[in-house]
PDB file of C-alpha atoms and ligand atoms in Angstrom:
ATOM      1  CA  MET A  34      16.363   1.268   0.154  1.00 40.00           C
ATOM      2  CA  SER A  35      16.006   3.412   3.253  1.00 44.00           C
ATOM      3  CA  PRO A  36      14.676   6.888   2.597  1.00 42.00           C
ATOM      4  CA  SER A  37      16.699   9.788   3.916  1.00 44.00           C
ATOM      5  CA  LEU A  38      14.252  11.689   6.037  1.00 56.00           C
ATOM      6  CA  THR A  39      14.532  15.003   7.775  1.00 59.00           C
ATOM      7  CA  ASP A  40      12.870  14.673  11.111  1.00 67.00           C
ATOM      8  CA  PRO A  41      14.129  17.195  13.673  1.00 68.00           C
ATOM      9  CA  HIS A  42      12.213  15.572  16.527  1.00 74.00           C
ATOM     10  CA  ALA A  43      12.946  11.934  15.823  1.00 74.00           C
ATOM     11  CA  GLN A  44      15.599  11.763  18.540  1.00 76.00           C
ATOM     12  CA  THR A  45      13.344  13.292  21.193  1.00 80.00           C
ATOM     13  CA  TYR A  46       9.882  11.955  20.556  1.00 82.00           C
ATOM     14  CA  PRO A  47       8.675   8.460  19.763  1.00 85.00           C
ATOM     15  CA  ALA A  48       7.378   7.827  16.288  1.00 83.00           C
ATOM     16  CA  GLY A  49       3.728   8.773  16.398  1.00 81.00           C
ATOM     17  CA  LEU A  50       4.557  12.184  17.806  1.00 82.00           C
ATOM     18  CA  THR A  51       6.908  13.369  15.081  1.00 81.00           C
ATOM     19  CA  ILE A  52       6.347  14.866  11.666  1.00 81.00           C
ATOM     20  CA  LYS A  53       8.039  12.982   8.878  1.00 85.00           C
ATOM     21  CA  THR A  54       9.247  14.918   5.883  1.00 85.00           C
ATOM     22  CA  GLY A  55      11.127  13.975   2.755  1.00 92.00           C
ATOM     23  CA  ARG A  56       9.134  10.834   2.074  1.00 95.00           C
ATOM     24  CA  ASN A  57       7.772  11.876  -1.312  1.00 96.00           C
ATOM     25  CA  GLN A  58      11.275  12.646  -2.563  1.00 96.00           C
ATOM     26  CA  ALA A  59      12.556   9.368  -1.110  1.00 96.00           C
ATOM     27  CA  LEU A  60       9.912   7.444  -3.034  1.00 97.00           C
ATOM     28  CA  ARG A  61      10.663   9.348  -6.243  1.00 96.00           C
ATOM     29  CA  ALA A  62      14.367   8.641  -5.786  1.00 96.00           C
ATOM     30  CA  ALA A  63      13.671   4.943  -5.230  1.00 96.00           C
ATOM     31  CA  LEU A  64      11.587   4.757  -8.400  1.00 96.00           C
ATOM     32  CA  ALA A  65      14.227   6.625 -10.411  1.00 95.00           C
ATOM     33  CA  SER A  66      17.012   4.328  -9.176  1.00 95.00           C
ATOM     34  CA  ASP A  67      17.647   0.903 -10.659  1.00 91.00           C
ATOM     35  CA  GLN A  68      16.925  -0.717  -7.307  1.00 94.00           C
ATOM     36  CA  PHE A  69      13.718  -2.742  -7.241  1.00 98.00           C
ATOM     37  CA  LEU A  70      11.276  -1.466  -4.623  1.00 98.00           C
ATOM     38  CA  ILE A  71       9.265  -3.947  -2.581  1.00 98.00           C
ATOM     39  CA  ALA A  72       6.248  -2.497  -0.764  1.00 98.00           C
ATOM     40  CA  PRO A  73       4.581  -5.106   1.453  1.00 98.00           C
ATOM     41  CA  GLY A  74       0.984  -4.400   2.357  1.00 98.00           C
ATOM     42  CA  ALA A  75      -0.272  -3.154   5.709  1.00 98.00           C
ATOM     43  CA  PHE A  76      -3.786  -2.568   6.945  1.00 98.00           C
ATOM     44  CA  ASP A  77      -3.168  -0.997  10.348  1.00 98.00           C
ATOM     45  CA  CYS A  78      -0.444   0.467  12.530  1.00 97.00           C
ATOM     46  CA  LEU A  79       0.858  -2.869  13.742  1.00 98.00           C
ATOM     47  CA  SER A  80       1.289  -4.338  10.283  1.00 98.00           C
ATOM     48  CA  ALA A  81       2.800  -1.068   8.979  1.00 98.00           C
ATOM     49  CA  ARG A  82       5.271  -1.015  11.859  1.00 97.00           C
ATOM     50  CA  LEU A  83       6.373  -4.559  10.951  1.00 98.00           C
ATOM     51  CA  VAL A  84       6.983  -3.542   7.343  1.00 98.00           C
ATOM     52  CA  GLU A  85       9.096  -0.614   8.485  1.00 97.00           C
ATOM     53  CA  LYS A  86      10.940  -2.678  11.087  1.00 96.00           C
ATOM     54  CA  ALA A  87      11.827  -5.286   8.454  1.00 97.00           C
ATOM     55  CA  GLY A  88      13.614  -2.543   6.524  1.00 97.00           C
ATOM     56  CA  PHE A  89      11.430  -2.101   3.443  1.00 97.00           C
ATOM     57  CA  GLY A  90      11.641   1.184   1.541  1.00 96.00           C
ATOM     58  CA  ALA A  91       7.855   1.664   1.344  1.00 98.00           C
ATOM     59  CA  VAL A  92       4.580   0.294   2.679  1.00 98.00           C
ATOM     60  CA  TYR A  93       1.416  -0.304   0.675  1.00 98.00           C
ATOM     61  CA  LEU A  94      -1.912   0.463   2.392  1.00 98.00           C
ATOM     62  CA  THR A  95      -4.109  -2.285   1.064  1.00 98.00           C
ATOM     63  CA  GLY A  96      -7.756  -1.448   0.453  1.00 98.00           C
ATOM     64  CA  SER A  97      -8.778  -5.053   0.718  1.00 98.00           C
ATOM     65  CA  GLY A  98      -6.798  -5.672   3.912  1.00 98.00           C
ATOM     66  CA  MET A  99      -8.232  -2.500   5.471  1.00 98.00           C
ATOM     67  CA  SER A 100     -11.735  -3.552   4.481  1.00 98.00           C
ATOM     68  CA  MET A 101     -11.279  -6.957   6.105  1.00 98.00           C
ATOM     69  CA  SER A 102      -9.719  -5.554   9.224  1.00 97.00           C
ATOM     70  CA  ALA A 103     -11.942  -2.471   9.668  1.00 97.00           C
ATOM     71  CA  LEU A 104     -15.276  -3.791   8.416  1.00 97.00           C
ATOM     72  CA  GLY A 105     -14.905  -7.542   8.362  1.00 97.00           C
ATOM     73  CA  ALA A 106     -15.863  -7.379   4.689  1.00 97.00           C
ATOM     74  CA  PRO A 107     -13.975  -8.419   1.560  1.00 96.00           C
ATOM     75  CA  ASP A 108     -12.894  -5.857  -1.030  1.00 94.00           C
ATOM     76  CA  VAL A 109     -16.330  -5.094  -2.498  1.00 94.00           C
ATOM     77  CA  GLY A 110     -16.315  -1.305  -2.373  1.00 94.00           C
ATOM     78  CA  LEU A 111     -17.572  -0.704   1.159  1.00 96.00           C
ATOM     79  CA  MET A 112     -14.630   1.208   2.612  1.00 96.00           C
ATOM     80  CA  THR A 113     -15.293   4.930   2.399  1.00 97.00           C
ATOM     81  CA  PHE A 114     -12.767   7.654   1.718  1.00 98.00           C
ATOM     82  CA  THR A 115     -12.760   8.890   5.293  1.00 98.00           C
ATOM     83  CA  GLU A 116     -12.313   5.397   6.714  1.00 98.00           C
ATOM     84  CA  VAL A 117      -9.233   4.838   4.546  1.00 98.00           C
ATOM     85  CA  LEU A 118      -7.984   8.352   5.322  1.00 98.00           C
ATOM     86  CA  ASP A 119      -8.242   7.718   9.038  1.00 98.00           C
ATOM     87  CA  ARG A 120      -6.043   4.630   8.751  1.00 98.00           C
ATOM     88  CA  ALA A 121      -3.605   6.446   6.458  1.00 98.00           C
ATOM     89  CA  LYS A 122      -3.246   9.292   8.952  1.00 97.00           C
ATOM     90  CA  ARG A 123      -2.505   7.018  11.860  1.00 96.00           C
ATOM     91  CA  ILE A 124      -0.037   4.927   9.885  1.00 97.00           C
ATOM     92  CA  ALA A 125       1.693   8.005   8.438  1.00 96.00           C
ATOM     93  CA  ASP A 126       2.112   9.370  11.961  1.00 94.00           C
ATOM     94  CA  LEU A 127       3.716   6.139  13.062  1.00 95.00           C
ATOM     95  CA  VAL A 128       6.102   5.020  10.335  1.00 96.00           C
ATOM     96  CA  GLY A 129       8.813   7.032   8.627  1.00 94.00           C
ATOM     97  CA  ILE A 130       8.933   5.172   5.312  1.00 96.00           C
ATOM     98  CA  PRO A 131       7.000   6.323   2.210  1.00 97.00           C
ATOM     99  CA  ILE A 132       3.372   5.218   2.098  1.00 98.00           C
ATOM    100  CA  VAL A 133       1.509   4.140  -1.024  1.00 98.00           C
ATOM    101  CA  VAL A 134      -2.241   4.265  -0.506  1.00 98.00           C
ATOM    102  CA  ASP A 135      -4.846   2.265  -2.386  1.00 98.00           C
ATOM    103  CA  ALA A 136      -7.358   5.047  -3.113  1.00 98.00           C
ATOM    104  CA  ASP A 137      -9.631   2.785  -5.197  1.00 97.00           C
ATOM    105  CA  THR A 138     -11.471   4.922  -7.784  1.00 98.00           C
ATOM    106  CA  GLY A 139     -10.703   8.255  -6.106  1.00 98.00           C
ATOM    107  CA  TYR A 140     -14.261   8.243  -4.689  1.00 97.00           C
ATOM    108  CA  GLY A 141     -16.219  10.256  -7.261  1.00 96.00           C
ATOM    109  CA  GLY A 142     -15.733  12.919  -9.917  1.00 96.00           C
ATOM    110  CA  PRO A 143     -12.710  15.141 -10.572  1.00 96.00           C
ATOM    111  CA  LEU A 144     -13.350  17.370  -7.564  1.00 97.00           C
ATOM    112  CA  ASN A 145     -13.584  14.341  -5.302  1.00 98.00           C
ATOM    113  CA  VAL A 146     -10.278  13.121  -6.723  1.00 98.00           C
ATOM    114  CA  VAL A 147      -8.662  16.485  -5.959  1.00 98.00           C
ATOM    115  CA  ARG A 148      -9.941  16.344  -2.398  1.00 98.00           C
ATOM    116  CA  THR A 149      -8.892  12.696  -2.029  1.00 98.00           C
ATOM    117  CA  VAL A 150      -5.367  13.424  -3.218  1.00 98.00           C
ATOM    118  CA  ARG A 151      -4.936  16.501  -1.046  1.00 98.00           C
ATOM    119  CA  GLU A 152      -6.266  14.883   2.104  1.00 98.00           C
ATOM    120  CA  PHE A 153      -4.064  11.829   1.658  1.00 98.00           C
ATOM    121  CA  GLU A 154      -1.132  14.097   0.938  1.00 97.00           C
ATOM    122  CA  LYS A 155      -1.754  16.139   4.072  1.00 96.00           C
ATOM    123  CA  ALA A 156      -1.977  12.874   5.990  1.00 97.00           C
ATOM    124  CA  GLY A 157       1.592  12.072   4.912  1.00 96.00           C
ATOM    125  CA  VAL A 158       1.045   9.673   2.025  1.00 98.00           C
ATOM    126  CA  SER A 159       3.627   9.692  -0.808  1.00 98.00           C
ATOM    127  CA  ALA A 160       1.791   7.832  -3.571  1.00 98.00           C
ATOM    128  CA  ILE A 161      -1.873   7.558  -4.499  1.00 98.00           C
ATOM    129  CA  GLN A 162      -3.140   4.603  -6.471  1.00 98.00           C
ATOM    130  CA  LEU A 163      -6.247   5.200  -8.576  1.00 98.00           C
ATOM    131  CA  GLU A 164      -7.992   2.577 -10.686  1.00 98.00           C
ATOM    132  CA  ASP A 165     -10.323   2.596 -13.697  1.00 98.00           C
ATOM    133  CA  GLN A 166     -13.162   0.631 -12.118  1.00 97.00           C
ATOM    134  CA  ALA A 167     -16.704   1.886 -11.670  1.00 95.00           C
ATOM    135  CA  TRP A 168     -18.078   2.013  -8.127  1.00 94.00           C
ATOM    136  CA  PRO A 169     -18.664  -0.297  -6.314  1.00 93.00           C
ATOM    137  CA  LYS A 170     -15.169  -1.522  -7.069  1.00 94.00           C
ATOM    138  CA  LYS A 171     -13.999  -5.112  -6.595  1.00 91.00           C
ATOM    139  CA  CYS A 172     -10.763  -6.955  -5.977  1.00 94.00           C
ATOM    140  CA  GLY A 173      -8.659  -7.230  -9.144  1.00 93.00           C
ATOM    141  CA  HIS A 174      -8.436 -10.994  -8.744  1.00 94.00           C
ATOM    142  CA  GLU A 175     -12.207 -11.544  -8.640  1.00 94.00           C
ATOM    143  CA  ALA A 176     -14.855 -11.527 -11.357  1.00 93.00           C
ATOM    144  CA  GLY A 177     -17.490  -8.884 -12.006  1.00 89.00           C
ATOM    145  CA  ARG A 178     -15.479  -5.680 -12.328  1.00 93.00           C
ATOM    146  CA  GLN A 179     -16.998  -2.868 -14.391  1.00 95.00           C
ATOM    147  CA  LEU A 180     -14.710  -0.283 -15.954  1.00 97.00           C
ATOM    148  CA  VAL A 181     -15.306   3.409 -16.523  1.00 97.00           C
ATOM    149  CA  SER A 182     -14.337   4.774 -19.954  1.00 98.00           C
ATOM    150  CA  THR A 183     -10.691   5.481 -20.692  1.00 98.00           C
ATOM    151  CA  GLN A 184     -11.647   9.146 -20.884  1.00 98.00           C
ATOM    152  CA  GLU A 185     -13.136   9.132 -17.395  1.00 98.00           C
ATOM    153  CA  MET A 186     -10.021   7.499 -15.951  1.00 98.00           C
ATOM    154  CA  VAL A 187      -7.816   9.972 -17.814  1.00 98.00           C
ATOM    155  CA  GLY A 188      -9.890  12.659 -16.074  1.00 98.00           C
ATOM    156  CA  ARG A 189      -9.147  11.055 -12.685  1.00 98.00           C
ATOM    157  CA  ILE A 190      -5.420  11.112 -13.405  1.00 98.00           C
ATOM    158  CA  LYS A 191      -5.491  14.700 -14.616  1.00 98.00           C
ATOM    159  CA  ALA A 192      -7.440  15.761 -11.540  1.00 98.00           C
ATOM    160  CA  ALA A 193      -4.894  13.999  -9.312  1.00 98.00           C
ATOM    161  CA  ALA A 194      -1.932  15.579 -11.104  1.00 98.00           C
ATOM    162  CA  ASP A 195      -3.540  19.009 -11.079  1.00 97.00           C
ATOM    163  CA  GLY A 196      -4.711  18.751  -7.486  1.00 97.00           C
ATOM    164  CA  ARG A 197      -1.580  17.410  -5.777  1.00 97.00           C
ATOM    165  CA  LEU A 198       0.076  19.906  -3.491  1.00 96.00           C
ATOM    166  CA  ASP A 199       3.586  18.511  -3.916  1.00 96.00           C
ATOM    167  CA  PRO A 200       4.711  17.773  -7.486  1.00 96.00           C
ATOM    168  CA  ASP A 201       6.725  14.871  -6.029  1.00 96.00           C
ATOM    169  CA  LEU A 202       3.580  13.068  -4.922  1.00 97.00           C
ATOM    170  CA  VAL A 203       3.501   9.896  -7.041  1.00 98.00           C
ATOM    171  CA  ILE A 204       0.354   8.985  -8.992  1.00 98.00           C
ATOM    172  CA  ILE A 205      -0.086   5.294  -9.690  1.00 98.00           C
ATOM    173  CA  ALA A 206      -2.721   4.452 -12.321  1.00 98.00           C
ATOM    174  CA  ARG A 207      -4.166   0.976 -12.251  1.00 98.00           C
ATOM    175  CA  THR A 208      -6.157  -0.619 -15.039  1.00 98.00           C
ATOM    176  CA  ASP A 209      -8.472  -3.550 -14.435  1.00 98.00           C
ATOM    177  CA  ALA A 210      -9.031  -4.137 -18.167  1.00 97.00           C
ATOM    178  CA  ARG A 211      -7.038  -7.392 -18.468  1.00 97.00           C
ATOM    179  CA  SER A 212      -9.645  -9.782 -17.089  1.00 95.00           C
ATOM    180  CA  ASP A 213     -12.648  -8.874 -19.271  1.00 95.00           C
ATOM    181  CA  HIS A 214     -11.065  -7.034 -22.213  1.00 96.00           C
ATOM    182  CA  GLY A 215      -7.685  -8.718 -22.720  1.00 97.00           C
ATOM    183  CA  LEU A 216      -4.070  -7.772 -22.229  1.00 98.00           C
ATOM    184  CA  GLN A 217      -3.853  -5.503 -25.263  1.00 98.00           C
ATOM    185  CA  ALA A 218      -6.755  -3.364 -24.068  1.00 98.00           C
ATOM    186  CA  ALA A 219      -5.114  -3.117 -20.642  1.00 98.00           C
ATOM    187  CA  ILE A 220      -1.795  -2.039 -22.170  1.00 98.00           C
ATOM    188  CA  GLU A 221      -3.500   0.558 -24.378  1.00 98.00           C
ATOM    189  CA  ARG A 222      -5.336   1.978 -21.387  1.00 98.00           C
ATOM    190  CA  GLY A 223      -2.118   2.020 -19.371  1.00 98.00           C
ATOM    191  CA  GLN A 224      -0.337   3.916 -22.138  1.00 98.00           C
ATOM    192  CA  GLN A 225      -3.053   6.552 -22.213  1.00 98.00           C
ATOM    193  CA  TYR A 226      -2.875   6.861 -18.428  1.00 98.00           C
ATOM    194  CA  ALA A 227       0.884   7.414 -18.643  1.00 98.00           C
ATOM    195  CA  GLU A 228       0.335  10.088 -21.277  1.00 98.00           C
ATOM    196  CA  ALA A 229      -2.240  11.743 -19.009  1.00 98.00           C
ATOM    197  CA  GLY A 230       0.407  12.142 -16.302  1.00 98.00           C
ATOM    198  CA  ALA A 231       0.474   8.935 -14.237  1.00 98.00           C
ATOM    199  CA  ASP A 232       3.938   8.384 -12.788  1.00 98.00           C
ATOM    200  CA  VAL A 233       3.606   4.609 -12.396  1.00 98.00           C
ATOM    201  CA  ILE A 234       1.406   2.142 -14.282  1.00 98.00           C
ATOM    202  CA  PHE A 235      -0.190  -0.848 -12.599  1.00 98.00           C
ATOM    203  CA  VAL A 236      -1.707  -3.387 -14.984  1.00 98.00           C
ATOM    204  CA  GLU A 237      -3.861  -5.509 -12.715  1.00 98.00           C
ATOM    205  CA  SER A 238      -3.832  -9.305 -12.954  1.00 97.00           C
ATOM    206  CA  PRO A 239      -1.664 -10.340 -15.916  1.00 98.00           C
ATOM    207  CA  GLN A 240      -2.238 -14.088 -16.103  1.00 97.00           C
ATOM    208  CA  SER A 241       1.180 -15.551 -16.932  1.00 98.00           C
ATOM    209  CA  ARG A 242       4.882 -14.858 -16.909  1.00 98.00           C
ATOM    210  CA  GLU A 243       4.607 -14.094 -20.643  1.00 98.00           C
ATOM    211  CA  GLU A 244       1.923 -11.502 -19.974  1.00 98.00           C
ATOM    212  CA  LEU A 245       4.068  -9.907 -17.283  1.00 98.00           C
ATOM    213  CA  ALA A 246       6.935  -9.793 -19.792  1.00 98.00           C
ATOM    214  CA  THR A 247       4.703  -8.153 -22.410  1.00 98.00           C
ATOM    215  CA  VAL A 248       3.585  -5.532 -19.885  1.00 98.00           C
ATOM    216  CA  GLY A 249       7.228  -4.994 -18.923  1.00 98.00           C
ATOM    217  CA  GLN A 250       8.141  -4.172 -22.526  1.00 98.00           C
ATOM    218  CA  SER A 251       5.202  -1.887 -23.260  1.00 98.00           C
ATOM    219  CA  PHE A 252       5.887   1.194 -21.124  1.00 98.00           C
ATOM    220  CA  LYS A 253       8.497   3.877 -20.653  1.00 97.00           C
ATOM    221  CA  VAL A 254       7.268   4.879 -17.164  1.00 97.00           C
ATOM    222  CA  PRO A 255       7.921   2.758 -14.031  1.00 98.00           C
ATOM    223  CA  LEU A 256       5.694  -0.296 -13.624  1.00 98.00           C
ATOM    224  CA  LEU A 257       4.172  -1.915 -10.551  1.00 98.00           C
ATOM    225  CA  ALA A 258       3.563  -5.661 -10.201  1.00 98.00           C
ATOM    226  CA  ASN A 259       0.872  -6.887  -7.820  1.00 98.00           C
ATOM    227  CA  MET A 260       1.775 -10.136  -6.064  1.00 98.00           C
ATOM    228  CA  VAL A 261      -1.432 -11.675  -4.703  1.00 98.00           C
ATOM    229  CA  GLU A 262      -0.720 -15.164  -3.376  1.00 98.00           C
ATOM    230  CA  GLY A 263      -3.375 -17.442  -4.891  1.00 97.00           C
ATOM    231  CA  GLY A 264      -4.577 -14.701  -7.275  1.00 96.00           C
ATOM    232  CA  ARG A 265      -4.584 -14.514 -11.092  1.00 96.00           C
ATOM    233  CA  THR A 266      -0.937 -13.469 -11.517  1.00 98.00           C
ATOM    234  CA  PRO A 267       1.969 -15.854 -10.980  1.00 98.00           C
ATOM    235  CA  ILE A 268       4.209 -14.897  -8.066  1.00 98.00           C
ATOM    236  CA  LEU A 269       7.671 -14.219  -9.464  1.00 98.00           C
ATOM    237  CA  PRO A 270      10.756 -13.342  -7.440  1.00 98.00           C
ATOM    238  CA  ALA A 271      11.645  -9.663  -7.266  1.00 98.00           C
ATOM    239  CA  ASP A 272      14.796 -10.026  -9.359  1.00 98.00           C
ATOM    240  CA  GLU A 273      12.812 -11.652 -12.158  1.00 98.00           C
ATOM    241  CA  LEU A 274      10.140  -8.940 -12.057  1.00 98.00           C
ATOM    242  CA  SER A 275      12.939  -6.410 -12.250  1.00 98.00           C
ATOM    243  CA  ARG A 276      14.461  -8.156 -15.278  1.00 98.00           C
ATOM    244  CA  LEU A 277      11.022  -8.172 -16.931  1.00 98.00           C
ATOM    245  CA  GLY A 278      10.872  -4.373 -16.658  1.00 98.00           C
ATOM    246  CA  PHE A 279       9.055  -3.713 -13.378  1.00 98.00           C
ATOM    247  CA  SER A 280      10.303  -1.102 -10.900  1.00 98.00           C
ATOM    248  CA  MET A 281       8.316  -2.148  -7.860  1.00 98.00           C
ATOM    249  CA  ALA A 282       6.077  -4.854  -6.470  1.00 98.00           C
ATOM    250  CA  ILE A 283       3.376  -4.771  -3.834  1.00 98.00           C
ATOM    251  CA  TYR A 284       2.455  -7.764  -1.667  1.00 98.00           C
ATOM    252  CA  PRO A 285      -0.855  -6.312  -0.475  1.00 98.00           C
ATOM    253  CA  ASN A 286      -2.081  -9.118   1.736  1.00 98.00           C
ATOM    254  CA  ALA A 287       0.953 -11.290   2.414  1.00 98.00           C
ATOM    255  CA  LEU A 288       0.835 -10.225   6.081  1.00 98.00           C
ATOM    256  CA  THR A 289      -2.969 -10.409   6.220  1.00 98.00           C
ATOM    257  CA  ARG A 290      -2.909 -14.000   5.000  1.00 98.00           C
ATOM    258  CA  LEU A 291      -0.100 -14.919   7.364  1.00 98.00           C
ATOM    259  CA  PHE A 292      -1.748 -13.292  10.387  1.00 98.00           C
ATOM    260  CA  ALA A 293      -5.038 -15.029   9.649  1.00 98.00           C
ATOM    261  CA  LYS A 294      -3.585 -18.486   9.223  1.00 98.00           C
ATOM    262  CA  ALA A 295      -0.972 -18.313  11.978  1.00 97.00           C
ATOM    263  CA  GLY A 296      -3.567 -16.793  14.305  1.00 97.00           C
ATOM    264  CA  LEU A 297      -6.049 -19.534  13.650  1.00 98.00           C
ATOM    265  CA  GLN A 298      -3.405 -22.218  14.185  1.00 97.00           C
ATOM    266  CA  MET A 299      -2.397 -20.685  17.507  1.00 97.00           C
ATOM    267  CA  LEU A 300      -6.026 -20.487  18.631  1.00 98.00           C
ATOM    268  CA  ALA A 301      -6.612 -24.131  17.694  1.00 98.00           C
ATOM    269  CA  GLN A 302      -3.555 -25.079  19.736  1.00 97.00           C
ATOM    270  CA  LEU A 303      -4.816 -23.037  22.704  1.00 98.00           C
ATOM    271  CA  ALA A 304      -8.223 -24.678  22.441  1.00 98.00           C
ATOM    272  CA  GLN A 305      -6.590 -28.096  22.387  1.00 98.00           C
ATOM    273  CA  ASP A 306      -3.876 -27.629  25.045  1.00 98.00           C
ATOM    274  CA  GLY A 307      -5.427 -25.019  27.297  1.00 98.00           C
ATOM    275  CA  THR A 308      -2.145 -23.057  27.052  1.00 98.00           C
ATOM    276  CA  THR A 309      -0.225 -21.066  24.438  1.00 98.00           C
ATOM    277  CA  ASP A 310       3.059 -22.753  25.393  1.00 97.00           C
ATOM    278  CA  ALA A 311       3.432 -24.696  22.163  1.00 97.00           C
ATOM    279  CA  CYS A 312       3.323 -21.425  20.186  1.00 96.00           C
ATOM    280  CA  LYS A 313       5.769 -19.454  22.310  1.00 96.00           C
ATOM    281  CA  ALA A 314       8.574 -19.626  19.749  1.00 95.00           C
ATOM    282  CA  GLN A 315       6.340 -17.964  17.142  1.00 95.00           C
ATOM    283  CA  MET A 316       5.295 -15.153  19.486  1.00 97.00           C
ATOM    284  CA  PHE A 317       6.926 -11.958  20.690  1.00 97.00           C
ATOM    285  CA  ASN A 318       6.892 -11.848  24.455  1.00 97.00           C
ATOM    286  CA  HIS A 319       5.335  -8.877  26.240  1.00 97.00           C
ATOM    287  CA  ARG A 320       8.524  -6.785  26.341  1.00 96.00           C
ATOM    288  CA  GLU A 321       9.462  -7.497  22.721  1.00 97.00           C
ATOM    289  CA  LEU A 322       6.011  -6.466  21.518  1.00 97.00           C
ATOM    290  CA  TRP A 323       6.070  -3.194  23.431  1.00 96.00           C
ATOM    291  CA  SER A 324       9.546  -2.444  22.119  1.00 95.00           C
ATOM    292  CA  LEU A 325       8.160  -2.502  18.593  1.00 95.00           C
ATOM    293  CA  PHE A 326       6.258   0.628  19.579  1.00 95.00           C
ATOM    294  CA  GLU A 327       9.162   2.369  21.318  1.00 93.00           C
ATOM    295  CA  TYR A 328       7.790   1.995  24.815  1.00 94.00           C
ATOM    296  CA  GLU A 329      11.110   3.070  26.344  1.00 93.00           C
ATOM    297  CA  LYS A 330      11.045   6.342  24.419  1.00 92.00           C
ATOM    298  CA  TRP A 331       7.467   7.115  25.416  1.00 93.00           C
ATOM    299  CA  ILE A 332       8.362   6.679  29.076  1.00 94.00           C
ATOM    300  CA  GLN A 333      11.560   8.762  28.778  1.00 93.00           C
ATOM    301  CA  THR A 334       9.589  11.537  27.101  1.00 92.00           C
ATOM    302  CA  GLU A 335       6.963  11.438  29.833  1.00 93.00           C
ATOM    303  CA  GLU A 336       9.667  11.586  32.515  1.00 95.00           C
ATOM    304  CA  ARG A 337      11.363  14.550  30.857  1.00 93.00           C
ATOM    305  CA  LEU A 338       8.128  16.506  30.665  1.00 93.00           C
ATOM    306  CA  ARG A 339       6.938  15.791  34.188  1.00 94.00           C
TER     307      ARG A 339
HETATM  308  C1  LIG B 690      -4.300  -4.340  -4.507  1.00 67.65           C
HETATM  309  C2  LIG B 690      -5.665  -4.543  -3.946  1.00 67.65           C
HETATM  310  O1  LIG B 690      -6.549  -3.661  -4.562  1.00 67.65           O
HETATM  311  C3  LIG B 690      -5.713  -4.216  -2.463  1.00 67.65           C
HETATM  312  O2  LIG B 690      -6.804  -3.859  -2.017  1.00 67.65           O
HETATM  313  O3  LIG B 690      -4.724  -4.335  -1.766  1.00 67.65           O
HETATM  314  C4  LIG B 690      -6.174  -6.001  -4.120  1.00 67.65           C
HETATM  315  C5  LIG B 690      -5.274  -7.022  -3.473  1.00 67.65           C
HETATM  316  C6  LIG B 690      -5.949  -8.227  -2.860  1.00 67.65           C
HETATM  317  O4  LIG B 690      -7.161  -8.368  -2.932  1.00 67.65           O
HETATM  318  O5  LIG B 690      -5.226  -9.042  -2.250  1.00 67.65           O
HETATM  319  C7  LIG B 690      -6.366  -6.238  -5.612  1.00 67.65           C
HETATM  320  O6  LIG B 690      -7.438  -5.888  -6.113  1.00 67.65           O
HETATM  321  O7  LIG B 690      -5.465  -6.764  -6.266  1.00 67.65           O
END
């Protein structure tokens, strides 16, 4: 769904120079509706712009994608709060759709969580995802994740709920318990996180369709499914996830994987042919690429202010 946003300057200034309001409410409304919300992942302004351009109702800022793109490192807990915040700010300035940010563990104790939530909120983010891993965190589809106690994670959620500036900011609680402690433990944790005030529960890496169905039947609050191509969870179509009881799905690195593979194929072709001609059909030309970033509007604005 497209959010209805109040942006008094949107007609005059290009995106990137306008303040977007109404996103938190738009995300809440999407979650409360019976429409299934798909939030593809983005790791920078270009990928976020593509998600918006394709008409999705929300974009997911992927921690792992940001780590790969900003640091050249996999998701092993190296991205700092301020590095993620910087990306979130730039992306929130650019796109008008609601932004869900992967805030990992919240980066410390309760006071850190409060600061994390507020800074992301001020940046323009509409949903914060916190997980119950110990630092350094790891990808939910890899081995070797350590969990904090349920109590400590409940504290993170309470700090987020207490600290948010706008009551409409959505708190997504993720549990990584499935892989080492079993599905039941993950569901029990998720239920306690919902009781503590999480708006959406994200059970990481269910391992089969049956497990997804069990998760889908175990909660009263909205549920998020994480579609990691090649990961531990089967990729199911959105309508099936919806039937199983999920309200939204993220595709954190679908674009990352596509960019990497398509990019490498194009480079191999260039190395072989000495020209990019064979790849032209897969590329935007110069003008088309600039149009994605409202070049015409930037120039008109500059002319008007001269
Ligand atoms: C959701 C996730 O935390 C992310 O960083 O986007 C990752 C996704 C991925 O590694 O592709 C995850 O742990 O599932």
